[in-house]
PDB file of C-alpha atoms in Angstrom:
ATOM      1  CA  UNK G   1       0.000   0.000   0.000  1.00  0.00           C
ATOM      2  CA  UNK G   2       2.807   2.408   0.905  1.00  0.00           C
ATOM      3  CA  UNK G   3       4.636   1.713  -2.356  1.00  0.00           C
ATOM      4  CA  UNK G   4       1.415   2.235  -4.282  1.00  0.00           C
ATOM      5  CA  UNK G   5       0.842   5.553  -2.516  1.00  0.00           C
ATOM      6  CA  UNK G   6       4.387   6.660  -3.309  1.00  0.00           C
ATOM      7  CA  UNK G   7       4.140   5.610  -6.957  1.00  0.00           C
ATOM      8  CA  UNK G   8       0.994   7.732  -7.349  1.00  0.00           C
ATOM      9  CA  UNK G   9       2.786  10.822  -6.038  1.00  0.00           C
ATOM     10  CA  UNK G  10       2.234  12.890  -9.232  1.00  0.00           C
ATOM     11  CA  UNK G  11      -1.517  12.280  -8.954  1.00  0.00           C
ATOM     12  CA  UNK G  12      -1.633  13.429  -5.324  1.00  0.00           C
ATOM     13  CA  UNK G  13       0.462  16.489  -6.210  1.00  0.00           C
ATOM     14  CA  UNK G  14      -1.919  17.511  -9.003  1.00  0.00           C
ATOM     15  CA  UNK G  15      -5.041  16.896  -6.934  1.00  0.00           C
ATOM     16  CA  UNK G  16      -3.868  18.759  -3.834  1.00  0.00           C
ATOM     17  CA  UNK G  17      -2.470  21.571  -5.975  1.00  0.00           C
ATOM     18  CA  UNK G  18      -5.918  22.007  -7.532  1.00  0.00           C
ATOM     19  CA  UNK G  19      -7.464  22.143  -4.067  1.00  0.00           C
ATOM     20  CA  UNK G  20      -4.835  24.660  -2.924  1.00  0.00           C
ATOM     21  CA  UNK G  21      -5.510  26.832  -5.968  1.00  0.00           C
ATOM     22  CA  UNK G  22      -9.270  26.815  -5.344  1.00  0.00           C
ATOM     23  CA  UNK G  23      -9.011  27.177  -1.555  1.00  0.00           C
ATOM     24  CA  UNK G  24      -5.700  28.978  -0.879  1.00  0.00           C
ATOM     25  CA  UNK G  25      -6.809  30.125   2.565  1.00  0.00           C
ATOM     26  CA  UNK G  26      -6.271  26.598   3.906  1.00  0.00           C
ATOM     27  CA  UNK G  27      -2.645  26.393   2.749  1.00  0.00           C
ATOM     28  CA  UNK G  28      -1.109  29.857   2.386  1.00  0.00           C
ATOM     29  CA  UNK G  29      -0.843  30.557   6.152  1.00  0.00           C
ATOM     30  CA  UNK G  30       1.391  27.519   6.637  1.00  0.00           C
ATOM     31  CA  UNK G  31       4.466  28.438   4.596  1.00  0.00           C
ATOM     32  CA  UNK G  32       6.511  28.205   7.788  1.00  0.00           C
ATOM     33  CA  UNK G  33       6.206  24.411   7.454  1.00  0.00           C
ATOM     34  CA  UNK G  34       8.149  24.262   4.192  1.00  0.00           C
ATOM     35  CA  UNK G  35      11.660  24.161   5.642  1.00  0.00           C
ATOM     36  CA  UNK G  36      10.848  21.609   8.402  1.00  0.00           C
ATOM     37  CA  UNK G  37       9.064  19.373   5.902  1.00  0.00           C
ATOM     38  CA  UNK G  38      11.991  19.574   3.491  1.00  0.00           C
ATOM     39  CA  UNK G  39      14.364  18.613   6.291  1.00  0.00           C
ATOM     40  CA  UNK G  40      12.083  15.650   7.007  1.00  0.00           C
ATOM     41  CA  UNK G  41      12.379  14.574   3.360  1.00  0.00           C
ATOM     42  CA  UNK G  42      16.165  14.804   3.523  1.00  0.00           C
ATOM     43  CA  UNK G  43      16.176  12.786   6.745  1.00  0.00           C
ATOM     44  CA  UNK G  44      14.075  10.105   5.062  1.00  0.00           C
ATOM     45  CA  UNK G  45      16.503   9.953   2.156  1.00  0.00           C
ATOM     46  CA  UNK G  46      19.409   9.558   4.550  1.00  0.00           C
ATOM     47  CA  UNK G  47      17.686   6.677   6.332  1.00  0.00           C
ATOM     48  CA  UNK G  48      17.298   4.785   3.040  1.00  0.00           C
ATOM     49  CA  UNK G  49      21.019   5.145   2.246  1.00  0.00           C
ATOM     50  CA  UNK G  50      23.955   3.163   3.566  1.00  0.00           C
ATOM     51  CA  UNK G  51      27.698   3.591   3.694  1.00  0.00           C
ATOM     52  CA  UNK G  52      27.982   0.952   0.951  1.00  0.00           C
ATOM     53  CA  UNK G  53      25.943   3.107  -1.440  1.00  0.00           C
ATOM     54  CA  UNK G  54      28.554   5.843  -1.222  1.00  0.00           C
ATOM     55  CA  UNK G  55      31.300   3.342  -2.020  1.00  0.00           C
ATOM     56  CA  UNK G  56      29.703   2.989  -5.461  1.00  0.00           C
ATOM     57  CA  UNK G  57      31.380   6.289  -6.305  1.00  0.00           C
ATOM     58  CA  UNK G  58      34.756   4.529  -6.254  1.00  0.00           C
ATOM     59  CA  UNK G  59      33.574   1.791  -8.610  1.00  0.00           C
ATOM     60  CA  UNK G  60      32.232   4.009 -11.417  1.00  0.00           C
ATOM     61  CA  UNK G  61      33.791   7.439 -10.970  1.00  0.00           C
ATOM     62  CA  UNK G  62      33.502   8.341 -14.669  1.00  0.00           C
ATOM     63  CA  UNK G  63      29.711   7.893 -14.654  1.00  0.00           C
ATOM     64  CA  UNK G  64      29.254   9.757 -11.389  1.00  0.00           C
ATOM     65  CA  UNK G  65      31.530  12.565 -12.598  1.00  0.00           C
ATOM     66  CA  UNK G  66      29.522  13.067 -15.790  1.00  0.00           C
ATOM     67  CA  UNK G  67      26.183  13.076 -13.990  1.00  0.00           C
ATOM     68  CA  UNK G  68      27.379  15.521 -11.342  1.00  0.00           C
ATOM     69  CA  UNK G  69      29.066  17.848 -13.834  1.00  0.00           C
ATOM     70  CA  UNK G  70      25.952  18.000 -16.001  1.00  0.00           C
ATOM     71  CA  UNK G  71      23.806  18.644 -12.929  1.00  0.00           C
ATOM     72  CA  UNK G  72      25.780  21.761 -12.097  1.00  0.00           C
ATOM     73  CA  UNK G  73      26.610  22.974 -15.612  1.00  0.00           C
ATOM     74  CA  UNK G  74      23.788  22.084 -17.994  1.00  0.00           C
ATOM     75  CA  UNK G  75      20.930  22.852 -15.614  1.00  0.00           C
ATOM     76  CA  UNK G  76      22.105  26.317 -14.471  1.00  0.00           C
ATOM     77  CA  UNK G  77      23.010  27.255 -18.062  1.00  0.00           C
ATOM     78  CA  UNK G  78      19.682  25.958 -19.360  1.00  0.00           C
ATOM     79  CA  UNK G  79      17.832  27.905 -16.650  1.00  0.00           C
ATOM     80  CA  UNK G  80      19.678  31.096 -17.537  1.00  0.00           C
ATOM     81  CA  UNK G  81      19.107  30.621 -21.276  1.00  0.00           C
ATOM     82  CA  UNK G  82      15.391  29.889 -20.842  1.00  0.00           C
ATOM     83  CA  UNK G  83      14.969  32.911 -18.564  1.00  0.00           C
ATOM     84  CA  UNK G  84      16.655  35.201 -21.080  1.00  0.00           C
ATOM     85  CA  UNK G  85      14.768  33.737 -24.051  1.00  0.00           C
ATOM     86  CA  UNK G  86      11.394  34.176 -22.334  1.00  0.00           C
ATOM     87  CA  UNK G  87      12.364  37.576 -20.867  1.00  0.00           C
ATOM     88  CA  UNK G  88      11.196  36.523 -17.413  1.00  0.00           C
ATOM     89  CA  UNK G  89      10.672  39.168 -14.688  1.00  0.00           C
ATOM     90  CA  UNK G  90      13.457  39.406 -12.103  1.00  0.00           C
ATOM     91  CA  UNK G  91      11.662  37.360  -9.409  1.00  0.00           C
ATOM     92  CA  UNK G  92      10.741  34.530 -11.763  1.00  0.00           C
ATOM     93  CA  UNK G  93      14.198  34.567 -13.341  1.00  0.00           C
ATOM     94  CA  UNK G  94      15.738  34.235  -9.883  1.00  0.00           C
ATOM     95  CA  UNK G  95      13.432  31.305  -9.144  1.00  0.00           C
ATOM     96  CA  UNK G  96      14.200  29.447 -12.386  1.00  0.00           C
ATOM     97  CA  UNK G  97      17.965  29.930 -12.041  1.00  0.00           C
ATOM     98  CA  UNK G  98      17.904  28.967  -8.362  1.00  0.00           C
ATOM     99  CA  UNK G  99      16.046  25.811  -9.403  1.00  0.00           C
ATOM    100  CA  UNK G 100      18.726  25.067 -11.996  1.00  0.00           C
ATOM    101  CA  UNK G 101      21.454  25.457  -9.378  1.00  0.00           C
ATOM    102  CA  UNK G 102      19.931  22.895  -7.006  1.00  0.00           C
ATOM    103  CA  UNK G 103      21.015  19.246  -6.752  1.00  0.00           C
ATOM    104  CA  UNK G 104      19.106  16.260  -8.073  1.00  0.00           C
ATOM    105  CA  UNK G 105      15.774  15.493  -6.452  1.00  0.00           C
ATOM    106  CA  UNK G 106      15.004  12.439  -4.343  1.00  0.00           C
ATOM    107  CA  UNK G 107      11.973  11.597  -6.501  1.00  0.00           C
ATOM    108  CA  UNK G 108      14.428  10.714  -9.268  1.00  0.00           C
ATOM    109  CA  UNK G 109      15.258   7.477  -7.448  1.00  0.00           C
ATOM    110  CA  UNK G 110      11.652   6.291  -7.736  1.00  0.00           C
ATOM    111  CA  UNK G 111      11.399   7.379 -11.381  1.00  0.00           C
ATOM    112  CA  UNK G 112      14.703   5.639 -12.126  1.00  0.00           C
ATOM    113  CA  UNK G 113      13.365   2.397 -10.686  1.00  0.00           C
ATOM    114  CA  UNK G 114      10.181   2.647 -12.754  1.00  0.00           C
ATOM    115  CA  UNK G 115      12.249   3.408 -15.883  1.00  0.00           C
ATOM    116  CA  UNK G 116      14.399   0.295 -15.297  1.00  0.00           C
ATOM    117  CA  UNK G 117      17.466   2.437 -14.821  1.00  0.00           C
ATOM    118  CA  UNK G 118      20.383   1.859 -12.473  1.00  0.00           C
ATOM    119  CA  UNK G 119      18.851   2.540  -9.065  1.00  0.00           C
ATOM    120  CA  UNK G 120      22.133   2.219  -7.148  1.00  0.00           C
ATOM    121  CA  UNK G 121      23.743   4.764  -9.462  1.00  0.00           C
ATOM    122  CA  UNK G 122      20.711   7.021  -9.097  1.00  0.00           C
ATOM    123  CA  UNK G 123      21.049   7.022  -5.320  1.00  0.00           C
ATOM    124  CA  UNK G 124      24.774   7.748  -5.527  1.00  0.00           C
ATOM    125  CA  UNK G 125      24.279  10.611  -8.000  1.00  0.00           C
ATOM    126  CA  UNK G 126      21.524  12.124  -5.863  1.00  0.00           C
ATOM    127  CA  UNK G 127      23.700  11.771  -2.790  1.00  0.00           C
ATOM    128  CA  UNK G 128      26.823  13.248  -4.371  1.00  0.00           C
ATOM    129  CA  UNK G 129      25.011  16.228  -5.891  1.00  0.00           C
ATOM    130  CA  UNK G 130      23.212  16.783  -2.593  1.00  0.00           C
ATOM    131  CA  UNK G 131      26.392  16.588  -0.541  1.00  0.00           C
ATOM    132  CA  UNK G 132      28.189  19.212  -2.652  1.00  0.00           C
ATOM    133  CA  UNK G 133      25.094  21.418  -2.919  1.00  0.00           C
ATOM    134  CA  UNK G 134      26.142  23.411   0.144  1.00  0.00           C
ATOM    135  CA  UNK G 135      28.975  24.822  -1.976  1.00  0.00           C
ATOM    136  CA  UNK G 136      27.683  24.537  -5.551  1.00  0.00           C
ATOM    137  CA  UNK G 137      24.174  25.930  -5.105  1.00  0.00           C
ATOM    138  CA  UNK G 138      25.095  29.226  -3.386  1.00  0.00           C
ATOM    139  CA  UNK G 139      28.106  29.804  -5.649  1.00  0.00           C
ATOM    140  CA  UNK G 140      26.253  29.119  -8.927  1.00  0.00           C
ATOM    141  CA  UNK G 141      23.268  31.190  -7.823  1.00  0.00           C
ATOM    142  CA  UNK G 142      25.587  34.110  -7.085  1.00  0.00           C
ATOM    143  CA  UNK G 143      27.447  33.543 -10.364  1.00  0.00           C
ATOM    144  CA  UNK G 144      24.311  33.651 -12.532  1.00  0.00           C
ATOM    145  CA  UNK G 145      22.096  36.200 -10.762  1.00  0.00           C
ATOM    146  CA  UNK G 146      24.367  37.976  -8.329  1.00  0.00           C
ATOM    147  CA  UNK G 147      24.511  40.989 -10.624  1.00  0.00           C
ATOM    148  CA  UNK G 148      20.741  41.161 -11.019  1.00  0.00           C
ATOM    149  CA  UNK G 149      19.346  40.076  -7.668  1.00  0.00           C
ATOM    150  CA  UNK G 150      21.158  40.454  -4.371  1.00  0.00           C
ATOM    151  CA  UNK G 151      22.104  37.003  -3.125  1.00  0.00           C
ATOM    152  CA  UNK G 152      22.999  36.279   0.480  1.00  0.00           C
ATOM    153  CA  UNK G 153      25.636  33.632  -0.281  1.00  0.00           C
ATOM    154  CA  UNK G 154      26.549  33.075   3.362  1.00  0.00           C
ATOM    155  CA  UNK G 155      22.920  32.788   4.405  1.00  0.00           C
ATOM    156  CA  UNK G 156      22.163  30.352   1.589  1.00  0.00           C
ATOM    157  CA  UNK G 157      25.214  28.296   2.483  1.00  0.00           C
ATOM    158  CA  UNK G 158      24.024  28.007   6.085  1.00  0.00           C
ATOM    159  CA  UNK G 159      20.502  27.161   4.894  1.00  0.00           C
ATOM    160  CA  UNK G 160      21.670  24.335   2.635  1.00  0.00           C
ATOM    161  CA  UNK G 161      23.796  22.884   5.430  1.00  0.00           C
ATOM    162  CA  UNK G 162      20.856  23.000   7.846  1.00  0.00           C
ATOM    163  CA  UNK G 163      18.233  21.782   5.368  1.00  0.00           C
ATOM    164  CA  UNK G 164      20.280  19.177   3.468  1.00  0.00           C
ATOM    165  CA  UNK G 165      23.593  18.147   5.024  1.00  0.00           C
ATOM    166  CA  UNK G 166      22.534  17.799   8.651  1.00  0.00           C
ATOM    167  CA  UNK G 167      19.301  15.799   8.039  1.00  0.00           C
ATOM    168  CA  UNK G 168      20.944  13.475   5.457  1.00  0.00           C
ATOM    169  CA  UNK G 169      23.900  12.845   7.753  1.00  0.00           C
ATOM    170  CA  UNK G 170      21.534  12.157  10.655  1.00  0.00           C
ATOM    171  CA  UNK G 171      19.492   9.754   8.530  1.00  0.00           C
ATOM    172  CA  UNK G 172      22.651   7.978   7.390  1.00  0.00           C
ATOM    173  CA  UNK G 173      23.772   7.617  11.008  1.00  0.00           C
ATOM    174  CA  UNK G 174      20.376   6.215  12.030  1.00  0.00           C
ATOM    175  CA  UNK G 175      20.542   3.670   9.218  1.00  0.00           C
ATOM    176  CA  UNK G 176      24.111   2.717  10.135  1.00  0.00           C
ATOM    177  CA  UNK G 177      23.566   2.215  13.853  1.00  0.00           C
ATOM    178  CA  UNK G 178      19.985   0.933  13.848  1.00  0.00           C
ATOM    179  CA  UNK G 179      19.723  -0.827  10.473  1.00  0.00           C
ATOM    180  CA  UNK G 180      18.184  -4.014  11.851  1.00  0.00           C
ATOM    181  CA  UNK G 181      15.594  -2.130  13.888  1.00  0.00           C
ATOM    182  CA  UNK G 182      14.365   0.148  11.108  1.00  0.00           C
ATOM    183  CA  UNK G 183      14.497  -2.438   8.311  1.00  0.00           C
ATOM    184  CA  UNK G 184      10.841  -3.372   8.768  1.00  0.00           C
ATOM    185  CA  UNK G 185       9.660   0.250   8.518  1.00  0.00           C
ATOM    186  CA  UNK G 186      12.053   1.503   5.825  1.00  0.00           C
ATOM    187  CA  UNK G 187       9.288   1.592   3.209  1.00  0.00           C
ATOM    188  CA  UNK G 188       7.493   4.159   5.360  1.00  0.00           C
ATOM    189  CA  UNK G 189      10.094   6.850   4.680  1.00  0.00           C
ATOM    190  CA  UNK G 190       9.517   7.238   0.903  1.00  0.00           C
ATOM    191  CA  UNK G 191       5.787   7.523   1.585  1.00  0.00           C
ATOM    192  CA  UNK G 192       6.389  10.173   4.245  1.00  0.00           C
ATOM    193  CA  UNK G 193       8.670  12.053   1.853  1.00  0.00           C
ATOM    194  CA  UNK G 194       6.048  11.892  -0.910  1.00  0.00           C
ATOM    195  CA  UNK G 195       3.361  13.221   1.442  1.00  0.00           C
ATOM    196  CA  UNK G 196       5.653  16.007   2.640  1.00  0.00           C
ATOM    197  CA  UNK G 197       6.489  17.071  -0.926  1.00  0.00           C
ATOM    198  CA  UNK G 198       2.798  17.115  -1.858  1.00  0.00           C
ATOM    199  CA  UNK G 199       2.022  19.351   1.131  1.00  0.00           C
ATOM    200  CA  UNK G 200       4.940  21.680   0.279  1.00  0.00           C
ATOM    201  CA  UNK G 201       3.656  22.021  -3.290  1.00  0.00           C
ATOM    202  CA  UNK G 202       0.132  22.771  -2.054  1.00  0.00           C
ATOM    203  CA  UNK G 203       1.398  25.448   0.343  1.00  0.00           C
ATOM    204  CA  UNK G 204       3.345  27.175  -2.433  1.00  0.00           C
ATOM    205  CA  UNK G 205       0.403  26.967  -4.828  1.00  0.00           C
ATOM    206  CA  UNK G 206      -1.870  28.421  -2.150  1.00  0.00           C
ATOM    207  CA  UNK G 207       0.603  31.198  -1.389  1.00  0.00           C
ATOM    208  CA  UNK G 208       0.882  32.085  -5.085  1.00  0.00           C
ATOM    209  CA  UNK G 209      -2.737  31.505  -6.094  1.00  0.00           C
ATOM    210  CA  UNK G 210      -3.246  35.146  -7.064  1.00  0.00           C
ATOM    211  CA  UNK G 211      -0.120  35.145  -9.242  1.00  0.00           C
ATOM    212  CA  UNK G 212      -0.766  31.806 -10.910  1.00  0.00           C
ATOM    213  CA  UNK G 213      -3.396  32.983 -13.359  1.00  0.00           C
ATOM    214  CA  UNK G 214      -1.163  35.789 -14.611  1.00  0.00           C
ATOM    215  CA  UNK G 215       2.281  34.164 -14.436  1.00  0.00           C
ATOM    216  CA  UNK G 216       1.386  30.456 -14.423  1.00  0.00           C
ATOM    217  CA  UNK G 217       1.491  29.784 -18.200  1.00  0.00           C
ATOM    218  CA  UNK G 218       4.815  31.586 -18.645  1.00  0.00           C
ATOM    219  CA  UNK G 219       6.389  29.801 -15.686  1.00  0.00           C
ATOM    220  CA  UNK G 220       5.014  26.466 -16.890  1.00  0.00           C
ATOM    221  CA  UNK G 221       6.614  27.029 -20.294  1.00  0.00           C
ATOM    222  CA  UNK G 222       9.937  27.876 -18.644  1.00  0.00           C
ATOM    223  CA  UNK G 223       9.732  24.763 -16.472  1.00  0.00           C
ATOM    224  CA  UNK G 224       8.879  22.472 -19.403  1.00  0.00           C
ATOM    225  CA  UNK G 225      11.783  23.827 -21.468  1.00  0.00           C
ATOM    226  CA  UNK G 226      14.215  23.582 -18.546  1.00  0.00           C
ATOM    227  CA  UNK G 227      13.210  20.032 -17.658  1.00  0.00           C
ATOM    228  CA  UNK G 228      13.278  18.899 -21.301  1.00  0.00           C
ATOM    229  CA  UNK G 229      16.769  20.291 -21.845  1.00  0.00           C
ATOM    230  CA  UNK G 230      17.980  18.441 -18.741  1.00  0.00           C
ATOM    231  CA  UNK G 231      16.460  15.099 -19.730  1.00  0.00           C
ATOM    232  CA  UNK G 232      17.582  15.292 -23.367  1.00  0.00           C
ATOM    233  CA  UNK G 233      21.026  16.680 -22.531  1.00  0.00           C
ATOM    234  CA  UNK G 234      21.735  14.076 -19.865  1.00  0.00           C
ATOM    235  CA  UNK G 235      20.682  11.177 -22.064  1.00  0.00           C
ATOM    236  CA  UNK G 236      22.408  12.511 -25.171  1.00  0.00           C
ATOM    237  CA  UNK G 237      25.730  13.138 -23.441  1.00  0.00           C
ATOM    238  CA  UNK G 238      25.744   9.688 -21.834  1.00  0.00           C
ATOM    239  CA  UNK G 239      24.974   7.951 -25.139  1.00  0.00           C
ATOM    240  CA  UNK G 240      27.591  10.046 -26.972  1.00  0.00           C
ATOM    241  CA  UNK G 241      30.171   8.758 -24.483  1.00  0.00           C
ATOM    242  CA  UNK G 242      28.909   5.195 -25.118  1.00  0.00           C
ATOM    243  CA  UNK G 243      27.572   4.622 -21.627  1.00  0.00           C
ATOM    244  CA  UNK G 244      25.143   1.737 -21.210  1.00  0.00           C
ATOM    245  CA  UNK G 245      21.432   2.254 -21.802  1.00  0.00           C
ATOM    246  CA  UNK G 246      20.704   1.912 -18.073  1.00  0.00           C
ATOM    247  CA  UNK G 247      23.378   4.467 -17.218  1.00  0.00           C
ATOM    248  CA  UNK G 248      22.108   6.876 -19.889  1.00  0.00           C
ATOM    249  CA  UNK G 249      18.555   6.627 -18.591  1.00  0.00           C
ATOM    250  CA  UNK G 250      19.742   7.175 -15.032  1.00  0.00           C
ATOM    251  CA  UNK G 251      21.850  10.229 -15.891  1.00  0.00           C
ATOM    252  CA  UNK G 252      18.987  11.719 -17.914  1.00  0.00           C
ATOM    253  CA  UNK G 253      16.595  11.360 -14.985  1.00  0.00           C
ATOM    254  CA  UNK G 254      19.094  12.607 -12.425  1.00  0.00           C
ATOM    255  CA  UNK G 255      20.051  15.675 -14.465  1.00  0.00           C
ATOM    256  CA  UNK G 256      16.491  16.543 -15.497  1.00  0.00           C
ATOM    257  CA  UNK G 257      14.849  16.133 -12.080  1.00  0.00           C
ATOM    258  CA  UNK G 258      15.892  18.862  -9.661  1.00  0.00           C
ATOM    259  CA  UNK G 259      15.408  19.109  -5.912  1.00  0.00           C
ATOM    260  CA  UNK G 260      12.553  21.549  -6.415  1.00  0.00           C
ATOM    261  CA  UNK G 261      11.636  21.421  -2.743  1.00  0.00           C
ATOM    262  CA  UNK G 262      15.029  22.848  -1.856  1.00  0.00           C
ATOM    263  CA  UNK G 263      14.661  25.611  -4.444  1.00  0.00           C
ATOM    264  CA  UNK G 264      11.247  26.478  -3.001  1.00  0.00           C
ATOM    265  CA  UNK G 265      12.610  26.660   0.533  1.00  0.00           C
ATOM    266  CA  UNK G 266      15.603  28.791  -0.496  1.00  0.00           C
ATOM    267  CA  UNK G 267      13.440  31.072  -2.655  1.00  0.00           C
ATOM    268  CA  UNK G 268      11.020  31.692   0.212  1.00  0.00           C
ATOM    269  CA  UNK G 269      13.890  32.357   2.600  1.00  0.00           C
ATOM    270  CA  UNK G 270      16.113  34.515   0.393  1.00  0.00           C
ATOM    271  CA  UNK G 271      13.919  35.948  -2.377  1.00  0.00           C
ATOM    272  CA  UNK G 272      10.132  36.244  -2.682  1.00  0.00           C
ATOM    273  CA  UNK G 273       7.045  34.040  -2.806  1.00  0.00           C
ATOM    274  CA  UNK G 274       6.925  34.603  -6.576  1.00  0.00           C
ATOM    275  CA  UNK G 275      10.490  33.268  -6.893  1.00  0.00           C
ATOM    276  CA  UNK G 276       9.259  30.020  -5.335  1.00  0.00           C
ATOM    277  CA  UNK G 277       6.667  29.561  -8.082  1.00  0.00           C
ATOM    278  CA  UNK G 278       9.018  27.903 -10.643  1.00  0.00           C
ATOM    279  CA  UNK G 279      10.094  25.344  -8.062  1.00  0.00           C
ATOM    280  CA  UNK G 280       6.487  24.609  -7.082  1.00  0.00           C
ATOM    281  CA  UNK G 281       5.386  24.078 -10.688  1.00  0.00           C
ATOM    282  CA  UNK G 282       8.540  22.099 -11.429  1.00  0.00           C
ATOM    283  CA  UNK G 283       7.662  19.810  -8.494  1.00  0.00           C
ATOM    284  CA  UNK G 284       4.545  18.773 -10.371  1.00  0.00           C
ATOM    285  CA  UNK G 285       5.849  18.827 -13.930  1.00  0.00           C
ATOM    286  CA  UNK G 286       9.114  16.902 -13.537  1.00  0.00           C
ATOM    287  CA  UNK G 287       7.298  14.050 -11.816  1.00  0.00           C
ATOM    288  CA  UNK G 288       4.683  13.948 -14.558  1.00  0.00           C
ATOM    289  CA  UNK G 289       7.291  14.040 -17.338  1.00  0.00           C
ATOM    290  CA  UNK G 290       9.466  11.555 -15.449  1.00  0.00           C
ATOM    291  CA  UNK G 291       6.538   9.188 -14.962  1.00  0.00           C
ATOM    292  CA  UNK G 292       5.677   9.393 -18.656  1.00  0.00           C
ATOM    293  CA  UNK G 293       9.293   8.732 -19.622  1.00  0.00           C
ATOM    294  CA  UNK G 294       9.501   5.841 -17.155  1.00  0.00           C
ATOM    295  CA  UNK G 295       6.364   4.317 -18.653  1.00  0.00           C
ATOM    296  CA  UNK G 296       7.903   4.518 -22.123  1.00  0.00           C
ATOM    297  CA  UNK G 297      11.285   3.128 -21.093  1.00  0.00           C
ATOM    298  CA  UNK G 298       9.830   0.367 -18.923  1.00  0.00           C
ATOM    299  CA  UNK G 299       8.358  -1.217 -22.054  1.00  0.00           C
ATOM    300  CA  UNK G 300      11.838  -1.688 -23.472  1.00  0.00           C
ATOM    301  CA  UNK G 301      13.212  -4.652 -21.551  1.00  0.00           C
ATOM    302  CA  UNK G 302      16.196  -5.562 -23.690  1.00  0.00           C
ATOM    303  CA  UNK G 303      19.418  -3.581 -23.312  1.00  0.00           C
ATOM    304  CA  UNK G 304      22.358  -3.710 -25.699  1.00  0.00           C
ATOM    305  CA  UNK G 305      24.887  -4.154 -22.902  1.00  0.00           C
ATOM    306  CA  UNK G 306      27.855  -5.263 -24.996  1.00  0.00           C
ATOM    307  CA  UNK G 307      27.618  -2.363 -27.419  1.00  0.00           C
ATOM    308  CA  UNK G 308      27.140   0.435 -24.923  1.00  0.00           C
ATOM    309  CA  UNK G 309      28.770  -0.731 -21.708  1.00  0.00           C
ATOM    310  CA  UNK G 310      32.030   0.972 -20.802  1.00  0.00           C
ATOM    311  CA  UNK G 311      34.717  -1.437 -19.667  1.00  0.00           C
TER     312      UNK G 311
END
């Protein structure tokens, strides 16, 4: 039941977002819950990881390096290019670029599994990009929008450490020291994370309900373009380097699916409610596009391992 609930996350996100749009008064007053809920999601991710999963980095460093580099080069550049091309207002531009500077999202692990990708690699890529986010996200945000919008680099650095590093490290420690005790309830954590993300999305939608009708279509277009560039760029680069089909799928998903919850929390804390709108819409869209892509890829069960695998 819990796995079924988690797999239907995009449906819950769309439904609750519709409710939040129609009845914003029930959600908008609770934006103070965003950061705690995001920390809860990061804690849940940490609990599902193990020390062994991080050792995967040593076994396939070339794959991890490509995925991480594309996460922090392609996505910020794509966000900047899309913002310029669409001539987005300053707040929305800040939100889109901040989104592009965030690490991979935890939902990518579920999508990767559904797409018959390399789940272990997905977890490692998410973990690595998350662990270096406390440096990469503030620096890249300053690099791309520091001249346009004042960015509190130190404040963002502290926020990422508090929201990401500390909860993930705590979750990892819990899993390490109490693995046998929490094994039976480990499936609860993805469901809790899914519920928390859905609530975060609803709160942001409720907070921005008045702006959605005016800015929603433009932001949605920006989000679709940004996500599509990430998915296509990640897959194309991996295939060009002759990575295996599973690795290419995994890199595409990891690069294209951002930690939109983190971008929402940072936007609320350091910019404006409007700057959080791209992250909120991305939270819905990238799960819908990822689910569609997973459905397509899951039908292809044969992989040409010999031709594409890197020795």
